[in-house]
Every structure is written in C-alpha cells, then in structure tokens.
Amino acid sequence: MHTDYAFGLTRQQSVILFTMRILIPVFAVFFCGPVWSKHLEADQDTSVPEGWTHAGRVASSDQVELTFALKQQNVDQLRQLLEQVSDPDSLNYGKFLSLEEVASLVHPSELTHKVVQSWLQHHGVKECRTVATQDFLQCDMTVQVAETLLPGSEFHRYMKGQRSLVRSPTPYSIHKDLSQHLDFVGGVHRFPPEMQAVSRAWTNEKQPEVGFHLGVTPTVLRSRYNLTAADVGSAENNSQAVAQFLEQFYHPADLAEFMSLFGGGFKHMSSVARVVGTQGGGKAGLEASLDVEYIMSTGANISTWVFTNPGRHESQEPFLQWMLLLSNMSEVPWVHTISYGDDEDSLAVAYMERINNEFMKAGVRGISMLFASGDSGAGCRHLTKGNNAFRPSFPASSPYVTTVGGTSFKNPFKLTYEVTDYISGGGFSNVFPMPDYQVSTVNAYLKAMHVLPPTTYFNTSGRAYPDMAALSDNYWVVTNRVPIPWVSGTSASTPVVGGILSLINDQRLLKGLPTLGFLNPRLYRLQGQALFDVTEGCHLGCLDEQVEGKGFCAAPSWDPVTGWGTPNYPALLAALLD
C-alpha cells in the first residue's frame, strides 16, 4: 500500500514551494494608504454548531494555515468545455483534458498572482504552497498576522470530544483592492458538518421472520441490481475512490473480515490499493467502514483509493484540502463517492460557486463526482414565526455533481421492489439555477404532480436533486471487527452507485472508450431507461400545519426523492457502452 501525504506527496511533483522574493513595489502601495475593506463571504454562517464548546482565544503567536482561493481565468470557457465533453451528441464527447491542460485554462492571471503575493509579503508571510493549477495558495502564519490580513477575524479554539478546531466566530474582510483577485479565504469559518451513517440496530425492536434476508449485504445488492458473479472489474487502468473528512478512518482488518463474511460469491479485493492522506489511530468509523466495504463489493475487483484528511492544522478545512489534492494530482481515480454535505443557506455563495468550479475542473478531466443527497428529506428551515421553508444541501445541490438519494425495500426482509426511504435528501437549490440538462424533466414532474408542497417552501427554478438512488436502509457493516446490522443513510447508497458506475467504466476502458466523466447530461437523456423507477413514498419535510412533516413524493419518471430511480446494471451498461 502506498501512503501519500497531503501537500507533502512523495510520488507526485505536487507541491510548488516558493518564496516570494520578487516583488513589484507598485502593488504594495495600495496596502499602505487608507483601508477600504470588503467582506468576501458576508453571507457565511459564522455561528458555532451544536456540540462544539468554546475553549478560549488562540494566542497571537500560535500558527494557523489559511487557504487563499485565487480568482481563476476562463471559467465560462471551462463550463462550455464541460458541456461539450459530457454531451454524447457533441463531437467533443469524452475528449477530456489533462491536469496540465486544465491548469493552462484556469490559472489566475499574472496580475492576480503579483497582487496577492505582494499583499502577503507586505504582512511578512514568506512561504506558501500552491497546486498544479496555481489557483490556491496555502500559507502558514501566526494568528496575529492572520487577524491583521483579515480585519474583523478573531481566532478561537473549539472542542468536540477529542477534536480541536480553530475558527473565527466573526466575519473577516479584505482590502478592497484584493477582492477582485480572491474568491474566499479558507480556514477562517466553516465547521465540518456531521453527515454520518447511523445504525438502527439498538433501537429497532422488530424481529425478522425466519427465512427472510436479514438486511442488505453485497449478495442482496448484487441480486437486486442484476450483477452476476462475472460482473467484476478487470481493466488495469480503472480505479475508484471514497473520501473522508470527519476524522473517520477505516481499518484494513475490518475490510478483510467483511469480505470473508459477505464477499464469497464474486471475485473481489480485500485491501485498499492506496491511502491518500493520513490514517488516524483509534477506532474505525462506521461511515468510513461503510463507504469502503460497499464501493469495493459493488465495484468489485477494482483498485480502490481512500482519501482521508484529519487536517494537519486545527485551522484546516478537510473538504477543501481534498479539493486542493485533486488540483494537484495528475492521476486520480475515475469515480469519487463522497458522503458529505452542509445546509446551503449556511455557506457563502462565493464559496459554493468556487467549489462548483472545482467540480467542473474534475468533470473536464473525465472524473465522476457522486455526492450523497443527505438524510434529512427535504430539510426544514425556520424563517419567521410560523413560516418555514425546505432546506437544500450542498454539494448535493451543485449542478456539476451526480447526487444519490436513498430507497428501501417495500418489504424490508424480502427482495422486493423499492420505495422511497423517508430520510432520502432531495429538493431544489435556492442558489443555483436549474441546469439545461434537467429543465424539461423537472418541469414535467412539477406539472404532473397534483399535490405539491406550497411554492413558498421551495424554489421551482432551482437545480433539482437527487439524480438517481439506491438502497439506503438496513445494511450490514463490519467496523472494529464487529458486524453491525441496520446501518442506514444515503452514505450507503452513494458508494453502491459509485461501484456500479466503476464497473461500467471498466467495460468502457476495455473497449478503448473514455470514462463516463460527468454523468448527468447523459443520464437525463436516457429518460429513465435502464433504471428501476421508484414511484411510492414521500420523504420528510417541515413539521408544521402546512406540510405536516411531508416533503416531496416519488412519482413515475424523475422525482426529487429518488431521481430517475435505482440502477439495473446490465441495462445501464448497455445504454452507456458506446
């Protein structure tokens, strides 16, 4: 097993360490006069989430690491390229870019580099790290310097169990001359959201009848989605990945035991090919165990990577660290599944728009990004007394990722057809407009449904999600050498879909075809062909008099609970194998 370390990769020429010695005095001039400042992330929620306790002000001499997202060039051209390489009717379909070609397209202007570097040097910041695309800078500095660079910021330490984070509970600003050169500064706000699989084993009193299947296992999944023993990977140049950000770690011994218990009917690997990041010690996480075990049992016999990032600094944002890694590695897996999300309204629009750019960078390279839709149904946001609205999640609401919802068996102890899992996240973005690839589909749903929540609860013109789904209820997982039943969440369905897409990539690669890349334009063009349509059930919404706890409901064709439905592997393979 190879282990690479974030921003210290030994096998990649991935860190450009530079000392900013060559400065042009003219750029330092506007940092010496009167200061007019601007908030880059004025709409960022800076409140401290429940469960985190304040542990005091951070000493001015303590070190923090800040990430500066430099303005990129040619973002509109990047978007057009993504549309072309993802559209099967385009002459450029599948003509993906290398990391170097992406870098030459989006790298910030020379002026942006000079202005930002001069600003940092003026405040005594000597050394920074960048990435291959040159659109991020990560710099170490004292708290005193950070608070001088970012007026308004005030760094405090927060604790949750054994975890420690440094964040500012007050918004920061930057000199107005910098605002046209930076999208946001990472490491100041944003606590890691808690989106984890849960086991209902200890609260579920219903006992299954003898003779029925006792929960979802690889055998059950492969049977439901029509995978045969022969449906395993064999292409040498194929790989898949899961990413973890919440100090969740998998244990190799758990994976080996899981495969010995549940992997008997198909060829599989019992170890991860590569860990990128640092595996922490201590107990394995249920979430991490689930992700690894199920992507490797649906995407069986395919080389699998685990991205894990506990953060080198208390000020790091682990999700952002993963995004930087993707901008720094020329060879990465073709499918990434991520069970991670935050309330859209808690994040700055500038931050989300820049993260979308990062997803586009991955898409034009032929990488498929799959995100869990969340486990709160439509969600609920309390606006004013008696007024509520549904609460979309990001990155699930990004137009540039494939979002995966969840289902349950109609009979939880039999291989039956699927209905919605009431926790399955879904809805409509309040930030991102509905992309062209789904407009006709979503409008057809809105017109066909006789009963919909009031339009005051959701944005009928926003990006609608999820895009597809899979079983998300009643899984068996081995963690800390113990088999645990009744594990549930869209963090289960997402790696299952990821593994199936990896199998399709495998067959495409064997035929000399490019990988699927950003799937959505092609998925919506299928109009539900090759998927099991889910037409029963609703998910959670606001507990109020108007919607009475109900969000959206499933319907024939696409719906905002299960998307187009769940994969029928042989039919989906046939539909995508050209």
Coordinates of C-alpha atoms in Angstrom, one line a residue:
M1 CA 0.0 0.0 0.0
H2 CA 1.3 3.4 -0.9
T3 CA 0.6 6.3 1.5
D4 CA 0.8 9.8 0.3
Y5 CA 0.7 12.9 2.5
A6 CA -1.4 15.9 1.6
F7 CA 0.9 18.7 0.5
G8 CA 3.9 16.5 1.0
L9 CA 3.4 14.0 -1.7
T10 CA 6.5 11.9 -2.3
R11 CA 5.4 10.3 -5.5
Q12 CA 3.9 13.4 -7.1
Q13 CA 5.5 16.6 -8.2
S14 CA 2.6 18.2 -6.5
V15 CA 3.9 20.9 -4.2
I16 CA 5.3 24.1 -5.6
L17 CA 7.0 25.7 -2.6
F18 CA 8.1 29.1 -3.3
T19 CA 9.5 32.1 -1.5
M20 CA 8.0 35.4 -2.6
R21 CA 11.2 37.4 -3.1
I22 CA 10.5 39.2 -6.3
L23 CA 8.0 42.0 -5.5
I24 CA 6.9 45.0 -7.6
P25 CA 6.7 48.0 -5.3
V26 CA 3.7 49.4 -7.0
F27 CA 1.5 46.6 -5.7
A28 CA 2.5 47.3 -2.1
V29 CA 1.4 50.9 -2.4
F30 CA -2.3 50.3 -2.0
F31 CA -1.7 48.4 1.2
C32 CA -0.1 51.4 2.9
G33 CA -2.9 54.0 2.4
P34 CA -6.4 54.3 3.9
V35 CA -8.1 50.9 4.2
W36 CA -11.4 50.3 2.4
S37 CA -12.4 46.7 3.1
K38 CA -14.9 44.3 1.7
H39 CA -16.4 41.1 3.0
L40 CA -15.7 38.2 0.6
E41 CA -18.1 35.9 2.5
A42 CA -20.6 38.3 4.0
D43 CA -23.4 35.6 3.8
Q44 CA -21.3 32.9 5.5
D45 CA -22.9 31.5 8.7
T46 CA -20.3 32.1 11.4
S47 CA -22.3 30.6 14.3
V48 CA -20.8 27.7 16.3
P49 CA -22.6 24.4 15.6
E50 CA -24.2 22.5 18.4
G51 CA -21.8 20.2 20.2
W52 CA -18.8 22.4 19.9
T53 CA -17.6 24.1 23.0
H54 CA -15.6 27.3 23.3
A55 CA -12.0 26.7 24.6
G56 CA -10.8 30.2 24.6
R57 CA -9.0 32.8 22.4
V58 CA -6.0 31.5 20.4
A59 CA -2.6 33.0 21.4
S60 CA -1.4 35.6 18.9
S61 CA 1.8 33.6 18.4
D62 CA 0.0 30.4 17.6
Q63 CA 0.2 29.2 14.0
V64 CA -2.7 28.9 11.6
E65 CA -2.9 27.8 8.0
L66 CA -5.0 29.8 5.6
T67 CA -6.1 28.8 2.1
F68 CA -6.5 31.6 -0.4
A69 CA -8.7 30.8 -3.4
L70 CA -7.3 33.0 -6.2
K71 CA -9.6 34.2 -9.0
Q72 CA -9.5 31.8 -11.9
Q73 CA -9.5 32.7 -15.6
N74 CA -11.8 31.4 -18.4
V75 CA -14.4 29.9 -16.1
D76 CA -17.1 30.4 -18.8
Q77 CA -14.9 28.5 -21.2
L78 CA -14.4 25.8 -18.6
R79 CA -18.2 25.4 -18.3
Q80 CA -18.6 25.2 -22.1
L81 CA -15.9 22.6 -22.3
L82 CA -17.6 20.5 -19.6
E83 CA -20.9 20.6 -21.5
Q84 CA -19.2 19.5 -24.7
V85 CA -17.2 16.6 -23.2
S86 CA -20.3 15.4 -21.3
D87 CA -22.8 15.6 -24.1
P88 CA -23.0 12.3 -26.1
D89 CA -24.2 14.3 -29.2
S90 CA -21.1 16.6 -29.2
L91 CA -18.1 15.9 -31.4
N92 CA -16.0 16.6 -28.3
Y93 CA -17.8 14.0 -26.1
G94 CA -15.2 12.1 -24.0
K95 CA -12.3 14.3 -25.2
F96 CA -11.1 15.0 -21.7
L97 CA -8.4 17.4 -20.6
S98 CA -5.2 16.5 -18.7
L99 CA -4.5 18.3 -15.4
E100 CA -1.9 20.4 -17.2
E101 CA -4.4 21.5 -19.8
V102 CA -6.9 22.4 -17.1
A103 CA -4.1 24.4 -15.4
S104 CA -3.3 26.3 -18.6
L105 CA -7.0 27.2 -18.9
V106 CA -7.9 28.3 -15.4
H107 CA -4.7 29.5 -13.8
P108 CA -5.0 33.0 -12.3
S109 CA -3.6 36.0 -14.2
E110 CA -0.1 37.2 -13.6
L111 CA -1.6 40.4 -12.1
T112 CA -3.6 38.3 -9.6
H113 CA -0.5 36.4 -8.5
K114 CA 1.5 39.6 -8.1
V115 CA -1.1 41.5 -6.2
V116 CA -1.8 38.6 -3.8
Q117 CA 1.8 37.7 -3.3
S118 CA 2.7 41.4 -2.7
W119 CA -0.1 41.7 -0.1
L120 CA 1.1 38.6 1.8
Q121 CA 4.8 39.6 1.6
H122 CA 3.8 43.1 2.9
H123 CA 2.5 41.4 6.0
G124 CA 5.5 39.2 6.5
V125 CA 4.1 36.0 5.0
K126 CA 7.2 34.4 3.5
E127 CA 6.4 30.9 2.2
C128 CA 3.3 29.5 0.7
R129 CA 2.4 26.3 -1.1
T130 CA 0.4 26.2 -4.3
V131 CA -1.1 23.5 -6.5
A132 CA -0.6 22.5 -10.1
T133 CA -3.5 24.7 -11.3
Q134 CA -1.9 27.6 -9.4
D135 CA -5.4 28.8 -8.2
F136 CA -4.9 28.1 -4.5
L137 CA -2.3 29.3 -2.0
Q138 CA -1.9 27.7 1.4
C139 CA 0.1 29.8 3.8
D140 CA 1.3 29.4 7.4
M141 CA 1.3 32.4 9.7
T142 CA 0.8 33.5 13.2
V143 CA -2.7 34.3 14.5
Q144 CA -1.6 38.0 14.8
V145 CA -0.6 38.1 11.2
A146 CA -3.9 36.4 10.1
E147 CA -6.0 38.8 12.0
T148 CA -4.1 41.7 10.5
L149 CA -4.5 40.3 7.0
L150 CA -8.2 39.7 7.6
P151 CA -9.7 42.6 9.6
G152 CA -12.7 41.5 11.7
S153 CA -11.5 38.0 12.2
E154 CA -10.8 36.8 15.7
F155 CA -9.5 33.2 16.1
H156 CA -10.8 31.0 18.9
R157 CA -10.4 27.3 19.7
Y158 CA -13.4 25.0 19.9
M159 CA -13.5 21.4 21.1
K160 CA -15.8 18.5 20.4
G161 CA -14.7 15.3 22.2
Q162 CA -11.1 14.9 21.3
R163 CA -11.3 17.1 18.2
S164 CA -10.0 20.6 18.3
L165 CA -10.6 23.3 15.7
V166 CA -9.5 27.0 15.3
R167 CA -12.1 29.2 13.7
S168 CA -13.3 32.8 13.7
P169 CA -16.8 33.4 15.0
T170 CA -16.8 36.9 13.4
P171 CA -16.7 37.7 9.7
Y172 CA -13.5 38.8 8.0
S173 CA -12.9 41.4 5.4
I174 CA -10.0 42.1 3.0
H175 CA -8.7 45.2 1.4
K176 CA -11.0 46.2 -1.5
D177 CA -8.1 46.0 -4.0
L178 CA -7.8 42.3 -3.2
S179 CA -11.5 41.5 -3.7
Q180 CA -11.2 41.2 -7.5
H181 CA -8.3 38.7 -7.0
L182 CA -9.7 36.3 -4.3
D183 CA -12.9 34.2 -4.2
F184 CA -12.6 33.3 -0.5
V185 CA -10.2 32.5 2.3
G186 CA -10.4 29.0 3.8
G187 CA -9.5 28.1 7.4
V188 CA -11.5 31.0 8.9
H189 CA -15.1 29.8 9.1
R190 CA -17.0 26.5 8.3
F191 CA -17.1 23.7 10.9
P192 CA -17.1 20.2 9.4
P193 CA -20.8 19.2 9.1
E194 CA -21.9 15.9 10.7
M195 CA -23.3 13.7 8.0
Q196 CA -22.8 10.1 9.1
A197 CA -24.3 6.7 8.8
V198 CA -26.3 5.5 11.7
S199 CA -27.2 2.1 12.9
R200 CA -30.8 1.4 13.9
A201 CA -29.7 -1.9 15.4
W202 CA -30.1 -0.9 19.0
T203 CA -33.5 0.8 18.7
N204 CA -35.2 -1.4 16.2
E205 CA -37.3 -4.0 18.1
K206 CA -38.9 -5.7 15.1
Q207 CA -37.5 -9.1 14.7
P208 CA -37.3 -10.5 11.2
E209 CA -39.1 -13.7 10.4
V210 CA -37.1 -16.8 9.9
G211 CA -36.2 -17.5 6.2
F212 CA -36.2 -13.9 5.1
H213 CA -33.0 -12.0 4.3
L214 CA -31.7 -10.3 7.4
G215 CA -30.5 -7.0 6.0
V216 CA -28.7 -5.6 3.0
T217 CA -25.4 -7.3 2.1
P218 CA -23.3 -7.4 -1.1
T219 CA -25.2 -10.5 -2.2
V220 CA -28.6 -8.8 -1.7
L221 CA -27.4 -5.7 -3.6
R222 CA -25.9 -7.7 -6.5
S223 CA -29.1 -9.7 -6.8
R224 CA -31.4 -6.6 -6.7
Y225 CA -29.3 -4.7 -9.3
N226 CA -28.7 -7.7 -11.5
L227 CA -25.0 -8.1 -11.1
T228 CA -23.7 -11.6 -11.8
A229 CA -20.6 -13.2 -10.5
A230 CA -18.9 -12.3 -13.7
D231 CA -19.6 -8.6 -13.2
V232 CA -16.3 -7.6 -11.6
G233 CA -13.5 -5.3 -12.7
S234 CA -10.6 -6.4 -14.9
A235 CA -9.2 -3.2 -16.6
E236 CA -5.8 -2.3 -15.3
N237 CA -6.3 1.4 -15.8
N238 CA -9.5 1.6 -13.8
S239 CA -9.9 2.9 -10.2
Q240 CA -12.4 4.3 -7.8
A241 CA -12.2 6.3 -4.5
V242 CA -14.0 7.3 -1.4
A243 CA -13.2 10.4 0.5
Q244 CA -13.5 11.0 4.3
F245 CA -13.3 14.4 6.1
L246 CA -14.7 13.9 9.6
E247 CA -11.7 12.1 11.2
Q248 CA -13.3 8.9 10.1
F249 CA -10.9 6.0 9.4
Y250 CA -11.4 2.5 8.1
H251 CA -9.4 -0.5 9.4
P252 CA -7.9 -2.9 6.9
A253 CA -8.8 -5.8 9.2
D254 CA -12.5 -4.8 9.1
L255 CA -12.5 -4.8 5.3
A256 CA -10.8 -8.2 5.2
E257 CA -13.4 -9.6 7.6
F258 CA -16.3 -8.0 5.7
M259 CA -15.2 -9.7 2.5
S260 CA -14.7 -13.0 4.2
L261 CA -18.2 -12.8 5.6
F262 CA -20.0 -11.3 2.6
G263 CA -17.8 -11.5 -0.5
G264 CA -17.9 -15.2 -1.2
G265 CA -19.9 -15.1 -4.4
F266 CA -17.8 -12.8 -6.5
K267 CA -14.1 -12.0 -7.2
H268 CA -13.0 -9.1 -5.1
M269 CA -10.1 -7.3 -3.5
S270 CA -9.8 -7.4 0.3
S271 CA -7.5 -4.4 0.7
V272 CA -7.4 -0.8 -0.4
A273 CA -4.9 -0.1 -3.1
R274 CA -3.9 3.3 -1.9
V275 CA -4.5 5.7 1.0
V276 CA -4.0 9.4 0.2
G277 CA -3.6 11.3 3.5
T278 CA -3.0 10.2 7.0
Q279 CA -5.0 7.4 8.6
G280 CA -5.5 8.3 12.2
G281 CA -5.3 5.8 15.1
G282 CA -8.1 4.7 17.3
K283 CA -11.4 3.2 16.5
A284 CA -12.7 2.7 12.9
G285 CA -15.6 5.0 11.9
L286 CA -18.9 3.4 10.9
E287 CA -19.1 5.8 7.9
A288 CA -15.6 5.1 6.7
S289 CA -16.2 1.3 7.0
L290 CA -19.5 1.5 5.2
D291 CA -18.0 3.5 2.2
V292 CA -15.0 1.3 1.7
E293 CA -16.8 -2.0 2.1
Y294 CA -19.7 -1.3 -0.3
I295 CA -17.9 0.5 -3.1
M296 CA -15.5 -2.5 -3.1
S297 CA -18.3 -5.0 -3.2
T298 CA -20.4 -3.4 -6.0
G299 CA -17.3 -2.1 -7.8
A300 CA -15.7 -5.5 -7.1
N301 CA -12.1 -6.2 -8.0
I302 CA -11.5 -2.6 -9.0
S303 CA -8.5 -0.7 -7.5
T304 CA -9.8 1.5 -4.7
W305 CA -8.3 4.5 -3.1
V306 CA -9.2 6.2 0.2
F307 CA -8.7 9.9 0.6
T308 CA -8.6 10.7 4.3
N309 CA -7.7 14.0 5.8
P310 CA -7.8 14.7 9.5
G311 CA -6.1 18.1 8.9
R312 CA -2.5 19.0 9.7
H313 CA -3.7 22.2 11.3
E314 CA -6.6 23.0 13.5
S315 CA -7.5 25.7 11.1
Q316 CA -7.7 23.4 8.0
E317 CA -11.0 22.6 6.3
P318 CA -10.7 18.9 5.4
F319 CA -13.1 19.1 2.5
L320 CA -11.2 22.0 1.0
Q321 CA -8.0 20.0 1.5
W322 CA -9.4 17.2 -0.6
M323 CA -10.3 19.7 -3.4
L324 CA -6.8 21.0 -3.4
L325 CA -5.4 17.5 -3.7
L326 CA -7.5 16.9 -6.8
S327 CA -6.0 20.1 -8.3
N328 CA -2.6 18.7 -7.6
M329 CA -2.6 15.1 -8.7
S330 CA -2.3 14.2 -12.4
E331 CA -3.5 10.7 -11.9
V332 CA -6.6 10.2 -9.8
P333 CA -9.4 7.6 -9.7
W334 CA -12.3 8.0 -12.3
V335 CA -15.1 7.7 -9.7
H336 CA -15.2 9.5 -6.4
T337 CA -18.1 9.0 -3.9
I338 CA -18.5 11.4 -1.0
S339 CA -20.9 11.3 1.9
Y340 CA -20.7 14.9 2.9
G341 CA -22.9 17.9 2.9
D342 CA -24.0 21.1 4.6
D343 CA -27.0 23.3 4.6
E344 CA -26.9 25.5 1.5
D345 CA -28.0 28.6 3.5
S346 CA -25.1 28.2 5.9
L347 CA -22.5 28.7 3.3
A348 CA -21.3 31.8 1.4
V349 CA -22.4 31.9 -2.2
A350 CA -18.9 32.9 -3.3
Y351 CA -17.5 29.7 -1.6
M352 CA -20.1 27.4 -3.2
E353 CA -19.6 28.9 -6.7
R354 CA -15.9 28.4 -6.4
I355 CA -16.4 24.8 -5.3
N356 CA -18.6 24.4 -8.3
N357 CA -15.6 25.5 -10.4
E358 CA -13.6 22.8 -8.8
F359 CA -16.2 20.2 -9.7
M360 CA -16.1 21.4 -13.3
K361 CA -12.3 21.0 -13.3
A362 CA -12.8 17.4 -12.3
G363 CA -15.5 16.8 -14.9
V364 CA -13.5 18.0 -17.8
R365 CA -10.8 15.5 -16.7
G366 CA -13.3 12.6 -17.0
I367 CA -13.8 12.2 -13.3
S368 CA -17.3 11.3 -12.0
M369 CA -18.2 13.0 -8.7
L370 CA -21.0 11.4 -6.7
F371 CA -22.4 13.0 -3.5
A372 CA -24.9 11.7 -1.0
S373 CA -28.2 13.7 -1.1
G374 CA -28.4 13.8 2.7
D375 CA -30.5 12.1 5.4
S376 CA -33.0 14.9 6.3
G377 CA -35.5 14.6 3.5
A378 CA -36.4 18.0 2.1
G379 CA -35.0 19.5 5.3
C380 CA -36.6 22.4 7.1
R381 CA -35.5 26.0 7.8
H382 CA -37.5 28.1 10.3
L383 CA -37.7 31.6 8.8
T384 CA -40.0 33.6 11.0
K385 CA -42.7 32.7 13.5
G386 CA -44.9 30.2 11.8
N387 CA -43.1 30.4 8.4
N388 CA -40.8 27.6 7.2
A389 CA -39.1 26.5 4.0
F390 CA -37.4 23.4 2.9
R391 CA -33.6 23.4 3.3
P392 CA -31.4 22.2 0.4
S393 CA -28.0 20.8 1.0
F394 CA -24.7 21.5 -0.7
P395 CA -22.8 19.9 -2.6
A396 CA -25.9 17.8 -3.3
S397 CA -27.4 20.9 -4.9
S398 CA -24.4 21.5 -7.2
P399 CA -25.3 21.3 -10.9
Y400 CA -21.9 19.7 -11.6
V401 CA -22.1 16.5 -9.5
T402 CA -24.3 13.4 -9.6
T403 CA -26.4 13.3 -6.4
V404 CA -27.6 10.0 -5.0
G405 CA -30.7 9.5 -2.9
G406 CA -32.0 6.5 -1.0
T407 CA -34.6 3.8 -1.1
S408 CA -35.9 0.9 1.0
F409 CA -37.3 -2.5 0.0
K410 CA -41.1 -2.5 0.1
N411 CA -40.8 -5.4 2.5
P412 CA -37.6 -4.8 4.5
F413 CA -36.9 -8.5 4.8
K414 CA -37.5 -9.6 1.2
L415 CA -36.0 -8.9 -2.2
T416 CA -39.0 -6.8 -3.4
Y417 CA -39.3 -3.7 -5.4
E418 CA -38.1 -0.4 -3.9
V419 CA -39.9 2.5 -2.3
T420 CA -38.5 5.8 -1.1
D421 CA -36.5 5.9 2.1
Y422 CA -38.2 8.7 4.1
I423 CA -34.8 10.2 5.1
S424 CA -33.6 10.5 1.4
G425 CA -32.4 14.1 0.8
G426 CA -33.9 15.9 -2.1
G427 CA -35.3 19.2 -3.3
F428 CA -34.4 22.4 -5.2
S429 CA -31.5 24.7 -4.8
N430 CA -32.1 28.3 -3.6
V431 CA -28.7 29.3 -5.1
F432 CA -28.1 27.5 -8.4
P433 CA -30.5 27.7 -11.4
M434 CA -31.9 24.6 -12.9
P435 CA -29.3 23.3 -15.5
D436 CA -30.4 22.8 -19.1
Y437 CA -30.0 19.1 -18.9
Q438 CA -32.9 18.7 -16.5
V439 CA -35.3 21.6 -17.2
S440 CA -37.8 19.6 -19.3
T441 CA -37.7 16.6 -16.9
V442 CA -38.2 18.6 -13.7
N443 CA -40.9 20.8 -15.2
A444 CA -42.8 17.7 -16.3
Y445 CA -42.7 16.5 -12.6
L446 CA -43.9 19.8 -11.3
K447 CA -46.8 19.8 -13.8
A448 CA -47.8 16.2 -13.4
M449 CA -47.9 16.2 -9.5
H450 CA -51.4 17.1 -8.4
V451 CA -50.3 17.6 -4.8
L452 CA -47.1 19.5 -4.2
P453 CA -45.8 21.4 -1.2
P454 CA -46.6 25.2 -1.3
T455 CA -44.2 27.0 -3.6
T456 CA -43.2 29.2 -0.6
Y457 CA -41.3 26.1 0.6
F458 CA -39.0 25.6 -2.4
N459 CA -37.5 27.3 -5.5
T460 CA -39.3 25.9 -8.6
S461 CA -36.5 27.2 -10.8
G462 CA -33.5 25.8 -8.8
R463 CA -31.2 22.9 -9.5
A464 CA -33.3 19.8 -8.6
Y465 CA -31.8 16.7 -6.9
P466 CA -31.1 13.8 -6.5
D467 CA -30.3 12.4 -9.9
M468 CA -30.6 8.7 -9.1
A469 CA -30.7 6.5 -6.0
A470 CA -30.0 3.1 -4.5
L471 CA -30.9 1.2 -1.3
S472 CA -30.0 3.2 1.8
D473 CA -31.6 1.2 4.6
N474 CA -30.8 -1.9 6.7
Y475 CA -27.1 -2.5 5.7
W476 CA -24.6 -4.8 7.4
V477 CA -21.2 -3.2 8.1
V478 CA -18.1 -4.6 9.8
T479 CA -16.4 -2.0 12.0
N480 CA -13.9 -2.6 14.7
R481 CA -14.1 -6.3 13.9
V482 CA -17.8 -6.4 14.8
P483 CA -20.6 -7.0 12.2
I484 CA -23.3 -4.3 12.8
P485 CA -26.8 -4.5 11.3
W486 CA -29.4 -2.0 10.3
V487 CA -27.0 0.8 9.2
S488 CA -28.8 3.4 7.1
G489 CA -28.2 6.6 5.2
T490 CA -27.6 7.9 1.7
S491 CA -23.9 7.4 2.7
A492 CA -24.7 3.8 2.0
S493 CA -26.4 4.3 -1.4
T494 CA -23.8 6.6 -2.8
P495 CA -20.8 4.1 -2.8
V496 CA -23.1 1.4 -4.2
V497 CA -23.9 3.6 -7.2
G498 CA -20.3 4.6 -7.4
G499 CA -19.2 1.0 -7.6
I500 CA -21.7 0.3 -10.4
L501 CA -20.5 3.2 -12.4
S502 CA -16.9 2.0 -11.9
L503 CA -18.0 -1.4 -13.5
I504 CA -19.4 0.5 -16.5
N505 CA -16.1 2.5 -16.7
D506 CA -14.3 -0.8 -16.6
Q507 CA -16.1 -2.1 -19.7
R508 CA -15.7 1.2 -21.5
L509 CA -11.9 1.2 -20.8
L510 CA -11.6 -2.4 -22.1
K511 CA -13.3 -1.3 -25.3
G512 CA -10.9 1.7 -25.7
L513 CA -13.6 4.2 -24.8
P514 CA -13.2 7.2 -22.4
T515 CA -14.7 7.1 -18.9
L516 CA -18.1 8.4 -18.2
G517 CA -17.0 11.6 -16.6
F518 CA -19.7 14.0 -15.6
L519 CA -22.7 11.7 -15.9
N520 CA -25.8 14.0 -15.6
P521 CA -26.3 15.2 -19.2
R522 CA -26.2 11.6 -20.5
L523 CA -28.2 10.3 -17.5
Y524 CA -31.1 12.7 -18.1
R525 CA -31.0 11.9 -21.8
L526 CA -31.8 8.3 -21.0
Q527 CA -35.1 9.4 -19.6
G528 CA -35.2 6.6 -17.0
Q529 CA -34.2 3.9 -19.4
A530 CA -32.1 1.2 -17.6
L531 CA -33.2 2.3 -14.1
F532 CA -35.8 0.8 -11.8
D533 CA -38.4 3.6 -11.4
V534 CA -39.4 4.3 -7.8
T535 CA -42.9 5.5 -7.6
E536 CA -44.1 5.0 -4.0
G537 CA -43.4 7.0 -0.8
C538 CA -42.5 10.5 0.3
H539 CA -39.7 11.9 2.3
L540 CA -39.5 14.1 5.4
G541 CA -40.4 17.8 5.4
C542 CA -41.2 20.5 8.0
L543 CA -43.3 19.5 11.0
D544 CA -45.9 22.2 10.7
E545 CA -49.5 22.7 9.9
Q546 CA -49.0 23.3 6.2
V547 CA -46.9 20.3 5.1
E548 CA -47.4 18.1 8.2
G549 CA -43.9 16.6 8.1
K550 CA -44.1 15.7 4.4
G551 CA -41.7 16.9 1.7
F552 CA -41.8 15.7 -1.9
C553 CA -43.2 12.4 -3.1
A554 CA -42.0 9.8 -5.6
A555 CA -43.7 9.6 -9.0
P556 CA -43.3 7.9 -12.3
S557 CA -40.1 9.1 -14.1
W558 CA -37.9 11.6 -12.3
D559 CA -38.7 12.9 -8.8
P560 CA -36.9 14.9 -6.1
V561 CA -36.7 12.0 -3.7
T562 CA -35.1 9.2 -5.8
G563 CA -34.2 11.0 -9.0
W564 CA -34.5 8.6 -12.0
G565 CA -34.5 5.6 -9.8
T566 CA -32.1 2.8 -9.0
P567 CA -29.6 1.0 -11.3
N568 CA -30.5 -2.0 -13.4
Y569 CA -26.8 -2.9 -14.1
P570 CA -27.0 -4.9 -17.4
A571 CA -29.5 -2.4 -18.9
L572 CA -27.5 0.6 -17.7
L573 CA -24.3 -0.9 -19.0
A574 CA -25.8 -1.5 -22.5
A575 CA -27.2 2.1 -22.5
L576 CA -23.8 3.6 -21.6
L577 CA -21.4 1.4 -23.5
D578 CA -20.9 3.5 -26.6

